[in-house]
Amino acid sequence: AQTVTQSQPEMSVQEAETVTLSCTYDTSESDYYLFWYKQPPSRQMILVIRQEAYKQQNATENRFSVNFQKAAKSFSLKISDSQLGDAAMYFCAYRSGDFGNEKLTFGTGTRLTIIP
Amino acid sequence: ETGVTQSPTHLIKTRGQQVTLRCSSQSGHNTVSWYQQALGQGPQFIFQYYREEENGRGNFPPRFSGLQFPNYSSELNVNALELDDSALYLCASSPDMGQAYEQYFGPGTRLTVT
């Protein structure tokens, strides 16, 4: 079974600074997908960024980028130029590459606080 | 904000009772998944429905059951409620099965069992 570990329960960063959230995972599969989701106080889970395991290039979405290290099974999220609206719980998630296996396996989350 | 809605927003039930939670997917979304998120935890996969058939189930007992309807709505039913069932229940829909498709989450239903 796949597992996802987020070792930082809480992180804080000054507004406009850069912060990195860590995630490691365990799997025996070679084809899979990794995600970072944001859950603000409104509770609605929002996709921040996704990474296909077969792609060597790290995914980027505006101020959000990942450092995907497949051999080390590490998938960290970097947020640049942090903004007050980035304050939320951030979850790392894994999905198998097997067609029909749509299950997302989540980590326990990191609460990110932005300091004005 | 996605087009996935859930009702009710909050719910309080007594141990042993039964509860039905509802989810309305975006139009055209054939796949819906349900997750349980206990306080301070990440969501745990309960099950998924594809075109009204169950397609995958997590480590949850049979008293957790579901239905998916042709009008893109779905239900999560929980019988014989236990205190540990207190959690945020999230549904997520996607247009079809396959890794190309993003799952869109609803805002959840907060269930409290007393």
XYZ file of C-alpha atoms in Angstrom:
230
model
C 0.000 0.000 0.000
C 1.129 3.506 -0.714
C 1.838 5.950 2.086
C 2.391 9.702 2.099
C 4.269 11.456 4.893
C 4.331 15.164 5.678
C 6.741 15.736 8.553
C 6.001 19.414 9.124
C 2.684 19.863 10.949
C 3.078 23.661 10.892
C 5.138 26.177 8.961
C 5.210 29.944 8.906
C 6.704 32.449 6.508
C 6.916 36.214 6.198
C 4.795 37.739 3.493
C 6.715 37.989 0.183
C 9.257 35.378 1.294
C 9.712 31.820 0.030
C 8.721 28.670 1.882
C 9.164 24.966 1.107
C 6.810 22.253 2.315
C 8.114 18.693 2.458
C 6.495 15.438 1.404
C 7.810 11.914 1.078
C 5.951 8.885 -0.188
C 6.374 5.173 -0.439
C 5.277 3.059 -3.380
C 6.390 0.101 -5.426
C 4.717 1.451 -8.552
C 6.643 3.137 -11.328
C 3.705 5.015 -12.836
C 1.874 7.414 -10.557
C 0.850 11.005 -9.999
C 1.565 13.377 -7.165
C -0.440 16.398 -6.117
C -0.412 19.299 -3.727
C -3.819 20.427 -2.522
C -4.661 23.548 -0.536
C -7.496 23.525 2.007
C -8.385 27.020 3.272
C -10.743 27.578 6.219
C -13.638 27.325 3.763
C -12.711 23.592 3.701
C -12.857 23.257 -0.082
C -9.849 21.285 -1.320
C -8.193 23.091 -4.220
C -5.586 21.586 -6.533
C -2.369 23.609 -6.456
C -0.070 21.578 -8.673
C 0.354 18.065 -10.093
C 3.359 16.047 -11.208
C 3.402 12.991 -13.420
C 6.070 10.537 -12.263
C 7.214 9.813 -15.812
C 8.100 13.471 -16.357
C 11.578 14.483 -15.256
C 10.815 18.183 -15.430
C 9.488 19.698 -12.236
C 5.999 21.163 -12.488
C 5.437 24.884 -11.986
C 2.271 26.959 -11.665
C 2.972 30.667 -11.290
C 4.412 31.129 -7.773
C 4.186 27.410 -6.988
C 6.793 24.869 -8.023
C 7.800 21.391 -6.954
C 11.071 19.580 -6.437
C 10.352 16.007 -7.513
C 13.052 13.514 -6.628
C 11.763 10.156 -7.856
C 14.632 8.019 -6.577
C 14.378 9.571 -3.119
C 10.543 9.494 -3.270
C 10.421 13.124 -2.301
C 7.990 15.761 -3.549
C 8.357 19.198 -1.980
C 6.339 22.318 -2.732
C 7.963 25.734 -2.989
C 5.837 28.834 -2.665
C 7.543 32.014 -3.817
C 6.496 35.569 -2.944
C 4.115 34.286 -0.252
C 0.807 36.104 0.005
C -1.740 36.318 2.817
C -4.155 34.267 0.701
C -1.710 31.360 0.730
C -2.513 30.689 4.392
C -4.140 27.245 4.522
C -3.605 23.554 5.167
C -1.530 21.970 2.420
C -1.869 18.277 1.629
C 0.404 16.131 -0.466
C -1.418 13.332 -2.280
C -0.590 10.257 -4.365
C -2.583 8.570 -7.098
C -1.732 5.308 -8.821
C -1.107 5.247 -12.541
C -3.359 2.210 -12.921
C -6.423 3.059 -14.975
C -9.544 2.862 -12.836
C -7.667 3.288 -9.568
C -8.671 6.866 -8.883
C -8.047 6.799 -5.143
C -6.068 9.702 -3.699
C -3.850 8.899 -0.710
C -3.207 11.994 1.379
C -0.595 12.971 3.924
C -1.548 14.492 7.268
C -1.056 18.036 6.060
C 1.016 21.112 6.864
C -0.621 24.235 8.230
C 0.956 27.271 6.601
C 0.757 30.654 8.336
C 1.690 33.855 6.527
C 3.113 36.585 8.763
C 2.288 40.108 7.524
C -14.811 27.741 -6.575
C -15.839 24.455 -8.161
C -19.343 23.439 -9.191
C -19.459 20.601 -6.646
C -21.915 21.180 -3.824
C -22.674 19.196 -0.685
C -25.543 19.199 1.776
C -26.032 19.692 4.574
C -23.110 21.846 5.704
C -23.270 20.617 9.268
C -25.088 17.735 10.902
C -25.381 16.394 14.445
C -26.476 12.812 15.020
C -26.660 10.405 17.923
C -24.693 7.169 18.130
C -26.595 4.305 16.523
C -28.541 6.530 14.124
C -28.289 6.532 10.348
C -27.266 9.499 8.176
C -27.386 10.399 4.491
C -25.023 12.969 3.036
C -25.540 14.390 -0.439
C -23.249 15.590 -3.188
C -24.070 17.293 -6.468
C -21.308 16.890 -9.029
C -20.562 19.194 -11.905
C -22.748 18.437 -14.915
C -21.180 15.760 -17.088
C -18.981 14.316 -14.343
C -19.338 10.535 -14.369
C -17.039 9.786 -11.441
C -17.551 10.674 -7.788
C -15.382 9.776 -4.826
C -16.063 10.156 -1.108
C -13.474 10.883 1.563
C -13.569 11.058 5.364
C -11.371 13.691 6.985
C -11.015 13.367 10.749
C -9.923 16.424 12.684
C -6.257 17.164 12.098
C -5.877 14.414 9.519
C -5.747 14.115 5.767
C -8.757 12.782 3.877
C -9.193 8.998 3.763
C -10.721 7.369 0.670
C -14.083 5.715 1.363
C -15.200 4.638 -2.124
C -15.718 5.760 -5.685
C -18.629 5.458 -8.091
C -18.389 5.472 -11.863
C -21.549 5.581 -13.960
C -23.633 4.466 -10.948
C -21.453 1.425 -10.125
C -19.053 1.200 -7.180
C -15.499 1.215 -8.523
C -13.038 0.880 -5.687
C -13.403 0.988 -1.922
C -11.112 1.967 0.917
C -10.786 0.376 4.324
C -14.280 1.216 5.565
C -16.908 -1.224 6.900
C -20.066 -2.127 4.945
C -22.168 0.237 7.046
C -20.707 2.924 4.781
C -22.583 2.692 1.504
C -23.277 4.924 -1.443
C -25.384 5.633 -4.451
C -24.790 7.594 -7.621
C -27.696 8.825 -9.720
C -27.973 9.625 -13.452
C -28.462 13.331 -12.674
C -24.847 13.616 -11.358
C -25.898 13.572 -7.719
C -24.728 11.019 -5.187
C -25.262 9.953 -1.590
C -23.131 8.610 1.210
C -25.083 6.589 3.768
C -23.711 5.592 7.136
C -25.637 3.174 9.358
C -25.211 2.515 13.069
C -23.221 5.690 13.638
C -20.247 5.520 15.983
C -18.487 8.362 17.790
C -15.434 7.858 15.537
C -17.556 8.664 12.498
C -17.400 12.324 13.512
C -15.490 13.963 10.682
C -15.646 16.163 7.604
C -16.980 14.205 4.641
C -15.795 15.356 1.234
C -16.988 14.357 -2.182
C -14.953 14.861 -5.332
C -16.081 14.512 -8.925
C -14.263 14.216 -12.232
C -15.415 14.043 -15.853
C -14.317 10.453 -16.328
C -11.855 7.883 -15.094
C -8.235 8.342 -15.995
C -5.248 10.280 -14.808
C -5.838 13.147 -17.197
C -8.829 14.223 -15.177
C -8.665 16.399 -12.095
C -10.889 15.638 -9.126
C -12.961 18.640 -8.038
C -13.839 18.726 -4.365
C -16.940 20.032 -2.651
C -16.847 22.048 0.588
C -17.752 19.044 2.711
C -20.308 18.101 5.353
C -19.228 18.298 8.989
C -20.794 15.352 10.839
C -20.780 15.262 14.636
C -21.860 12.073 16.388
C -22.740 12.402 20.074
